[in-house]
Coordinates of C-alpha atoms and ligand atoms in Angstrom, one line a residue:
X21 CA 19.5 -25.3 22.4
X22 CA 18.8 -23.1 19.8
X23 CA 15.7 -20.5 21.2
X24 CA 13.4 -19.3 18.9
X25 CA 11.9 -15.6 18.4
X26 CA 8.6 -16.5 20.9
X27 CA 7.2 -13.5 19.1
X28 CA 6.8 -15.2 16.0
X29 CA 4.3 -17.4 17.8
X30 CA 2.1 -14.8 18.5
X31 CA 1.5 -14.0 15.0
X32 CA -1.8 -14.5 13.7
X33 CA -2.0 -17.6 11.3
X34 CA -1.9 -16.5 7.5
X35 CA -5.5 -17.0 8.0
X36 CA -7.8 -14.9 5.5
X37 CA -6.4 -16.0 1.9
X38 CA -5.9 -19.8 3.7
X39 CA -9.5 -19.9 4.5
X40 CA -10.6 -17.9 0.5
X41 CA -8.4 -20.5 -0.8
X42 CA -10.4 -23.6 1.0
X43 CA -13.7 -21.9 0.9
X44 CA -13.2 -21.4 -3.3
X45 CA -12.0 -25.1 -3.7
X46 CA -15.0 -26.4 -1.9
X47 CA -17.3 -24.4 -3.9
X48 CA -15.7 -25.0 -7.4
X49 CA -15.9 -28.9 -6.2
X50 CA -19.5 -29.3 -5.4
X51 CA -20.5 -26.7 -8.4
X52 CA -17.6 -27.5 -11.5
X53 CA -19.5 -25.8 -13.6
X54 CA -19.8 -22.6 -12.0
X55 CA -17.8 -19.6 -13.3
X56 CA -16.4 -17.7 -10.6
X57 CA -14.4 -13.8 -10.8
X58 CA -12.3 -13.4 -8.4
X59 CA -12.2 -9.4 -6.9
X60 CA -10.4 -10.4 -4.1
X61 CA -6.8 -10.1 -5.0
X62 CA -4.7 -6.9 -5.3
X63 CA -2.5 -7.9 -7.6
X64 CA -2.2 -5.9 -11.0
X65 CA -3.3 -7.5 -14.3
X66 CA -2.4 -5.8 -17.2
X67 CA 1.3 -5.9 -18.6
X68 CA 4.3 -3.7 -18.2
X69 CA 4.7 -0.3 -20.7
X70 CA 5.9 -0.6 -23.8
X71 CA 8.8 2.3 -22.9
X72 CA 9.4 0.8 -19.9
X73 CA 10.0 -2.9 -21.1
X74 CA 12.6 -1.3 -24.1
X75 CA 14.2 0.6 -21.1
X76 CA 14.4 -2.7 -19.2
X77 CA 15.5 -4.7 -22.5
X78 CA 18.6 -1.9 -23.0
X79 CA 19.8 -2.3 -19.9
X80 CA 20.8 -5.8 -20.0
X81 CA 21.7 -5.6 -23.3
X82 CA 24.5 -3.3 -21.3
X83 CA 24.9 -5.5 -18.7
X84 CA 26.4 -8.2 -21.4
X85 CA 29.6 -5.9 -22.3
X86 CA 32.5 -5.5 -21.1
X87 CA 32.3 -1.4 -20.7
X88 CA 29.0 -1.0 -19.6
X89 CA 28.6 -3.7 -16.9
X90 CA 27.8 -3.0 -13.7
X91 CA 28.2 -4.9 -10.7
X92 CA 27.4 -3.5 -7.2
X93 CA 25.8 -0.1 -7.0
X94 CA 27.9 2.0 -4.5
X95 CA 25.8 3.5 -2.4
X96 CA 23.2 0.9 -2.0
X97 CA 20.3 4.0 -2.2
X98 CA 19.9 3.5 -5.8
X99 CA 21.5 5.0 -8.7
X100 CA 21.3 9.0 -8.5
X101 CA 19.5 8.8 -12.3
X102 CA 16.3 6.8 -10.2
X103 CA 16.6 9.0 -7.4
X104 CA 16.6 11.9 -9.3
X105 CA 13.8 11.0 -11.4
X106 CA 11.8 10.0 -8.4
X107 CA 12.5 13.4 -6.7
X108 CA 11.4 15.0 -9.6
X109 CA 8.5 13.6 -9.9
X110 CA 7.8 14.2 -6.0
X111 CA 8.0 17.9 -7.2
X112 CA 5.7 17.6 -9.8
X113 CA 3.2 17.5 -7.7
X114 CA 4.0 19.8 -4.8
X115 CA 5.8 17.8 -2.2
X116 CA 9.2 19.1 -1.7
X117 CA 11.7 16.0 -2.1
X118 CA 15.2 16.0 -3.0
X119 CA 16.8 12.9 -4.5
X120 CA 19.2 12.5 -1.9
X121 CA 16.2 12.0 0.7
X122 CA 15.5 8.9 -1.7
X123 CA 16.2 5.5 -1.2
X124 CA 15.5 2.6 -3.9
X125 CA 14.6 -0.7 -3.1
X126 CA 12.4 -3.7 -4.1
X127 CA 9.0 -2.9 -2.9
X128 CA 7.3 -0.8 -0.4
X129 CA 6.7 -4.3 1.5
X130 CA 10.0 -4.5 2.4
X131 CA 11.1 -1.3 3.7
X132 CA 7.3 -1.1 5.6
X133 CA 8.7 -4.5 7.2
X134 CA 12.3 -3.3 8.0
X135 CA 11.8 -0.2 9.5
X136 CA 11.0 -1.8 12.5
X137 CA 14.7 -2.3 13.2
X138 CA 15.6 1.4 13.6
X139 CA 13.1 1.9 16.5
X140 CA 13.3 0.5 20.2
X141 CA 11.0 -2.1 21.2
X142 CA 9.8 0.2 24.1
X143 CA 8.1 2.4 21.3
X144 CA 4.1 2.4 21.4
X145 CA 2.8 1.4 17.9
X146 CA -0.4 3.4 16.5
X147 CA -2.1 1.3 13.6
X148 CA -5.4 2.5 12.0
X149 CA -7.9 -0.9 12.2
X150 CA -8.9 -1.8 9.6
X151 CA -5.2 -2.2 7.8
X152 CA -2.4 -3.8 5.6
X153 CA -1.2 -6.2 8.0
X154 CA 2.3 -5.9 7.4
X155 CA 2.4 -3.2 9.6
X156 CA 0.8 -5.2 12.9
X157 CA 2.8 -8.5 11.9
X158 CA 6.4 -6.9 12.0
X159 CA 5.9 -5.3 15.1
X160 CA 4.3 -8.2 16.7
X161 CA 7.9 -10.0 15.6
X162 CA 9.6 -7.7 17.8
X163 CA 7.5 -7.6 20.7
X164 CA 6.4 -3.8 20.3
X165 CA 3.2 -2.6 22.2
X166 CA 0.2 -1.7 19.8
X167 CA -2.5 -0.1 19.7
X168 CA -5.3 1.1 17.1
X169 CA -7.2 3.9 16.0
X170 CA -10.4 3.0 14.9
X171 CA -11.7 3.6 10.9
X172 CA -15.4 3.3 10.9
X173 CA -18.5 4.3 9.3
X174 CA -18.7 7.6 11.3
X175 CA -15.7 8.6 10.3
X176 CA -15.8 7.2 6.4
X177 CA -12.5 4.9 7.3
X178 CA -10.3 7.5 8.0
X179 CA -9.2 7.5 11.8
X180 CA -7.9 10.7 13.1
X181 CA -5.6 11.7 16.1
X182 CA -7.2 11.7 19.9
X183 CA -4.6 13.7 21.8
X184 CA -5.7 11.5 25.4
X185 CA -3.4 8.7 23.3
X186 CA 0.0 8.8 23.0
X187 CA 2.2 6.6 20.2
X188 CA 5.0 7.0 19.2
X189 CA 5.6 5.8 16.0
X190 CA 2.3 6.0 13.7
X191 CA 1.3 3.9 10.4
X192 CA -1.0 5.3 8.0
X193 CA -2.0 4.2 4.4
X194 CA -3.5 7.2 2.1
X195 CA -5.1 6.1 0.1
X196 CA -6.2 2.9 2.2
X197 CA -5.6 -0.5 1.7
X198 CA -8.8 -2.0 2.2
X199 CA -11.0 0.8 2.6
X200 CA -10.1 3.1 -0.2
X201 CA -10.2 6.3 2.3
X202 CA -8.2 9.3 1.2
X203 CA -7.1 11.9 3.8
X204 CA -7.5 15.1 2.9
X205 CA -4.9 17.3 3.8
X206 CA -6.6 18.7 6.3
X207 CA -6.6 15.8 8.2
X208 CA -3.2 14.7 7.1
X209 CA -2.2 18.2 8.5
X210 CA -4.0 16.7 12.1
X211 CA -1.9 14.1 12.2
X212 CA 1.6 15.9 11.7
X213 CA 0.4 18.1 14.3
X214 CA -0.3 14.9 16.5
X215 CA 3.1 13.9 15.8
X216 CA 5.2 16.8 16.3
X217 CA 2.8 17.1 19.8
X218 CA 4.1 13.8 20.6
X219 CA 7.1 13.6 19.1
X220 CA 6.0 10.4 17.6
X221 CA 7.2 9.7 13.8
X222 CA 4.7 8.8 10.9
X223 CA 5.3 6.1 8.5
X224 CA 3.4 6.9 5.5
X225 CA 2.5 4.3 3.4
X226 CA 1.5 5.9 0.0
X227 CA 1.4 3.0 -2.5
X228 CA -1.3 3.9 -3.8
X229 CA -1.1 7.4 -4.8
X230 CA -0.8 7.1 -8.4
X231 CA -4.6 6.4 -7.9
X232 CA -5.7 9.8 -6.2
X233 CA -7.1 11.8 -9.2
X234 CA -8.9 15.1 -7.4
X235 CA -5.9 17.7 -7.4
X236 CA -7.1 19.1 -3.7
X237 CA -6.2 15.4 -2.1
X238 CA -2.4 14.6 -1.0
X239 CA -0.4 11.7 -2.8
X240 CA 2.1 12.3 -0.1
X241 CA 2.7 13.1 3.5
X242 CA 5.1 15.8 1.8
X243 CA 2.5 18.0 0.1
X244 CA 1.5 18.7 4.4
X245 CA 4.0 21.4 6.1
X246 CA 5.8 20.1 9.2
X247 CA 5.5 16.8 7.4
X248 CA 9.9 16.9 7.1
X249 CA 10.1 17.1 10.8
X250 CA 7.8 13.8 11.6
X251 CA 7.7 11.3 8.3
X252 CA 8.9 8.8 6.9
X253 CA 7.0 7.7 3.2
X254 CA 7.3 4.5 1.4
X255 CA 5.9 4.3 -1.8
X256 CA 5.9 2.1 -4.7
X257 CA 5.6 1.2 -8.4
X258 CA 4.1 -2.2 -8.2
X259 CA 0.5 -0.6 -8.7
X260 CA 1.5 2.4 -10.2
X261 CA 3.2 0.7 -13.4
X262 CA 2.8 -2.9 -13.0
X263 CA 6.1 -3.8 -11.1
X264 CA 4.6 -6.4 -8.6
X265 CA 6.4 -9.5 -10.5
X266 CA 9.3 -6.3 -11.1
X267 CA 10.2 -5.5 -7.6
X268 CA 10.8 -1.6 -7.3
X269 CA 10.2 1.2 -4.6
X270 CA 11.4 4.1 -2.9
X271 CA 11.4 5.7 0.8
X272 CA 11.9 9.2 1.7
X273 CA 13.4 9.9 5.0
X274 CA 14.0 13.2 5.1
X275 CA 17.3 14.7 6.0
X276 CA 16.3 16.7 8.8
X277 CA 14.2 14.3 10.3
X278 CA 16.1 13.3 14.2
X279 CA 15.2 11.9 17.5
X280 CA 17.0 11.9 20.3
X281 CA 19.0 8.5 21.7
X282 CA 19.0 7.7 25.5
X283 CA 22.2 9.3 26.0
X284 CA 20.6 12.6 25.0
X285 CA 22.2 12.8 21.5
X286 CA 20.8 14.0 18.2
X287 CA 20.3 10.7 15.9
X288 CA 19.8 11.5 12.1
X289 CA 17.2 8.6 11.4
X290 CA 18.6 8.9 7.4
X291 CA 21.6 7.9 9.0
X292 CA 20.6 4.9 10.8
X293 CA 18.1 4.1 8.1
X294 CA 21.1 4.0 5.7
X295 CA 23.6 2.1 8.2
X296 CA 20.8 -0.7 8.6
X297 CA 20.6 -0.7 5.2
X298 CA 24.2 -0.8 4.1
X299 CA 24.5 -4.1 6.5
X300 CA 21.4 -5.5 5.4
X301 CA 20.6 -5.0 1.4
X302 CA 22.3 -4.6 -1.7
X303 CA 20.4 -2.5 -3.6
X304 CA 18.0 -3.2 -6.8
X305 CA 19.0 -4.9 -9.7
X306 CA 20.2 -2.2 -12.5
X307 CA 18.2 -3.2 -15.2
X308 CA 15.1 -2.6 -12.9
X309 CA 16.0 1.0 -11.5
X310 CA 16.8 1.5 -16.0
X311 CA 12.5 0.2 -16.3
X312 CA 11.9 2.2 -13.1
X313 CA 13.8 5.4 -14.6
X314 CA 11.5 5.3 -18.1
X315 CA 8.2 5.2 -15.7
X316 CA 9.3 8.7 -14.8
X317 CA 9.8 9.8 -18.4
X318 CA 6.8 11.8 -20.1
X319 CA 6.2 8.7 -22.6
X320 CA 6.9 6.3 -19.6
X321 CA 3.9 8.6 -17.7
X322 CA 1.5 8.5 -20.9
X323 CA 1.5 4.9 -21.1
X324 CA 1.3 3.7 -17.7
X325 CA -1.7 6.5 -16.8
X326 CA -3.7 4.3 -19.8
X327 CA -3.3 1.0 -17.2
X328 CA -4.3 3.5 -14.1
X329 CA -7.7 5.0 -15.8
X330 CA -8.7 1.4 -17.1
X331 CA -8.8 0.4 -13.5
X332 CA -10.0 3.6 -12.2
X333 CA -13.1 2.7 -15.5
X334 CA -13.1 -0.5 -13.0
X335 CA -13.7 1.3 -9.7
X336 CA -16.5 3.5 -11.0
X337 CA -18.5 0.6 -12.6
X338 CA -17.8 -0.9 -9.3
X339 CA -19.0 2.2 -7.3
X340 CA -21.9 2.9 -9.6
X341 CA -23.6 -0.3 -9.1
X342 CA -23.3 0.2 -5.4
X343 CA -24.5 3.6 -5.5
X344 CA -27.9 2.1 -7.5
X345 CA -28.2 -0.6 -5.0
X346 CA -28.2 2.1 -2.3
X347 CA -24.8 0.3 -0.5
X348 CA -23.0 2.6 1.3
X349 CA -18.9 2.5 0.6
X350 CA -15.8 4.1 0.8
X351 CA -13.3 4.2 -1.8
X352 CA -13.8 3.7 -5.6
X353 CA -13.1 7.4 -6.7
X354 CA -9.2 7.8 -6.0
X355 CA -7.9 4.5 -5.3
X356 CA -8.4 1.0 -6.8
X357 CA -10.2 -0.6 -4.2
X358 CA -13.8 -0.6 -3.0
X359 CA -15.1 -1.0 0.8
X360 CA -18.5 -1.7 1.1
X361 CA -20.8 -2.2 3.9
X362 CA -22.4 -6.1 4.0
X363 CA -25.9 -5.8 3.1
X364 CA -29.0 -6.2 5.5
X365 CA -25.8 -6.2 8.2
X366 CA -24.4 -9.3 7.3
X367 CA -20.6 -10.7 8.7
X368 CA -18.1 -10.5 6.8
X369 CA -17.8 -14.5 5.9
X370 CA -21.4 -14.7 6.0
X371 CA -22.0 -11.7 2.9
X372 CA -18.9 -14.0 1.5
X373 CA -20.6 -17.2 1.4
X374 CA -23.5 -15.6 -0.2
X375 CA -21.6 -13.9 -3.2
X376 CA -19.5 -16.9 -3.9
X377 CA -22.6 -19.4 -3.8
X378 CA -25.4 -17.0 -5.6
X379 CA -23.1 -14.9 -8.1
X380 CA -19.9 -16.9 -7.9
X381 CA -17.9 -13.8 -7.3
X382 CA -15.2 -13.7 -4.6
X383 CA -14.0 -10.5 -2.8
X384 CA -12.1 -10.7 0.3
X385 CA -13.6 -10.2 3.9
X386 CA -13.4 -7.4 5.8
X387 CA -12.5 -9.0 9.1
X388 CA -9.9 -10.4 7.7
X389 CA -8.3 -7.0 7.8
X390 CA -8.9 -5.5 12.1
X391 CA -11.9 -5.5 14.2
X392 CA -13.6 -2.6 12.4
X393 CA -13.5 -4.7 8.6
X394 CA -16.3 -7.0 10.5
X395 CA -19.6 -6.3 8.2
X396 CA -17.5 -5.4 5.5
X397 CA -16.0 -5.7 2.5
X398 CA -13.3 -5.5 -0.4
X399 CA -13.5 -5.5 -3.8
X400 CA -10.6 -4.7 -6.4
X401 CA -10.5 -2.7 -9.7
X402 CA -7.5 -4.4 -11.3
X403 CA -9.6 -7.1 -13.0
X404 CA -10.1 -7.6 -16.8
X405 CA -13.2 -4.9 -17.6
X406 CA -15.7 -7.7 -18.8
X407 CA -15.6 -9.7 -16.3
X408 CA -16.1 -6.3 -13.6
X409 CA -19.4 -5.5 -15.6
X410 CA -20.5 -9.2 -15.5
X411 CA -19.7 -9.5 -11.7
X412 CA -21.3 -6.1 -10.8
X413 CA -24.7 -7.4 -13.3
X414 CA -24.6 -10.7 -10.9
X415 CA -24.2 -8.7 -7.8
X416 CA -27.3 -6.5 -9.1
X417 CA -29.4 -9.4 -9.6
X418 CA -28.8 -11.3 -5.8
X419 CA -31.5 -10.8 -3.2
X420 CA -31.0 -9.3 -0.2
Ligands
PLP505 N1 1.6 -1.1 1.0 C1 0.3 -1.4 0.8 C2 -0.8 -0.6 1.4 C3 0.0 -2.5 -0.1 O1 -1.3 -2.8 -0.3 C4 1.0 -3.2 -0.7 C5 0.7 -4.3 -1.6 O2 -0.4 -4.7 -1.9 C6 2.3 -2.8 -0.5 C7 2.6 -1.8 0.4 C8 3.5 -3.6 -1.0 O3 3.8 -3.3 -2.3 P1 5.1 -3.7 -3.0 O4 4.7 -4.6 -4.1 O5 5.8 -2.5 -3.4 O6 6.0 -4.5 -2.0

């Protein structure tokens, strides 16, 4: 008989959006009338660049003749044009990247999800709590051990290293999906210390960066020195330039990154990384790595910073109404999303409840996201700007 992966069945139901989903469709039944904004989601809303589309357009306009078709990219990494481009860009903002430490692929999801392959089960797991749950789910599907380092208040949603704990392999998210925390790179510097200490490796989940504004915070894991010898970065442009319905990404391993295997040899993890690849994925559509290439170009960077500072306009009417009401948060100033504190120390589903039924706005709930989300909550900036200043006027008038 066919056995099943028993780890699967410890996964968590797909709980949070399930229950948004039936707690919205209740509401919107008993009150049909009632106009509800949803700042729950963190999905993108405005369209792709102009430059970018054209690029896209071109490329299969080549991909229809004869002498400028292209059928499987070689390497599977990406075309060198995407991987230099991304490189590049790496560099333009201090982190030392060179294209041949770039891989292409459809989304920072997936490589966030994969890398789990690479690593032995026996590895301890450090996840931040609050987080993205992709990175607890995949390693709950094979079996791994984890364990969490608390984000709170008292530390504004930024956990740091405690040397009495050792992991092995680390994820963090700067800036943070929920919470909107940004490491500075002093504490980004902690953590590479941590990790060289331990000899632990750091995934660095940096999909956001494109959101970090204040030129004294990191937008990669790069920018910190020692960073080459312990991390791995995935990054993405599904926020950065509207390629969530697009599909493209990139992750850095760096060429000198290594571990040792049991039999006490030196294992370049860019070359397992690539072998797992090469078996398992065929690369990114060409027309897509052509669209990613022209979000690299100067024009390509005018026009997609206009989409960026219309949802950063977002975050700071968001954060200005909290700062009036006297909420505390995190996030809102370099990243698109907004974690604040329930009001008069209400749950999570219970501060929920209450914005849905008395402003008919939905945001998503804290706990939904680790232990430490209880009490809190997430709002996103990537809404349409009218209906941000008439949820943040509702919020303003509910009594608390
Ligand atoms: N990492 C974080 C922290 C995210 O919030 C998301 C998407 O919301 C992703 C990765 C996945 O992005 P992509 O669309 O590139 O797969």
């Amino acid at each position: 008989m066919v056995k099943i992966n028993e780890n699967f069945l410890k996964l968590q139901k797909n709980y949070l959006f399930i229950e948004i989903a039936k707690r919205i469709k209740a509401f919107s039944a008993a009150n049909p009338d009632a106009d509800i904004i949803r700042m729950g989601i963190g999905d993108v809303t405005l369209p792709i660049a102009p430059v970018v589309v054209k690029a896209m357009k071109d490329a299969a306009d080549e991909m229809g003749v004869k002498e400028t078709f292209k059928g499987y990219e070689d390497s599977g990494a990406g075309y060198d044009f995407l991987r230099e481009a991304v490189a590049n860009y790496y560099k333009s903002f201090g982190a030392d990247v060179n294209a041949d430490e770039v891989r292409i692929n459809d989304g920072a999801k997936s490589d966030c999800g994969n890398i789990v392959d690479i690593f032995g089960d026996g590895n301890t797991v450090l996840v931040t709590d609050p987080a993205y749950p992709v990175y607890v789910d995949t390693n709950l599907m094979s079996g791994r051990k984890i364990i969490y380092a608390d984000s709170n208040e008292a530390n504004g949603f930024a956990a740091m290293p405690d040397d009495s704990v050792h992991a092995d392999l680390i994820y963090l998210c700067s800036p943070n999906n929920p919470t909107g925390s940004v490491y500075t790179k002093e504490q980004l510097k902690q953590w590479v210390d941590y990790a060289i200490r331990h000899e632990a490796i750091i995934i660095f989940d940096a999909a956001y960066e494109s959101f970090v504004s204040d030129p004294d915070l990191p937008r990669s894991i790069f920018q910190i020195e020692g960073a080459k010898k312990c991390a791995i970065e995935m990054c993405s442009l599904s926020k950065t330039a509207g390629f969530t319905g697009m599909r493209c990404g990139y992750t850095v391993v760096p060429n000198d990154l290594e571990v040792v295997s049991e039999g006490g040899e030196k294992v370049s993890i860019s070359a397992i990384w690539g072998r797992r690849q090469g078996s398992k994925f065929n690369g990114v559509s060409y027309p897509v790595q052509r669209a990613a290439e022209a979000v690299f170009t100067p024009e390509g960077q005018k026009q997609i910073r206009e989409a960026i500072d219309y949802y950063r306009e977002n975050a700071k009417i968001i954060a200005s109404t909290l700062d009036e009401m006297g909420i505390y948060y995190t996030g809102g100033k370099n990243s698109p999303y907004i974690w604040l504190k329930c009001p008069n120390g209400m749950g999570s589903w219970e501060f929920f409840d209450k914005l849905l039924s008395e402003a008919n706005v939905v945001g998503t709930p804290g706990a939904g996201f680790g232990k430490n989300g209880e009490g809190f909550f997430r709002l996103t900036a990537f809404g349409d700007r009218e209906r941000t200043k008439e949820a943040m006027k509702r919020f303003k008038a509910m009594k608390f």
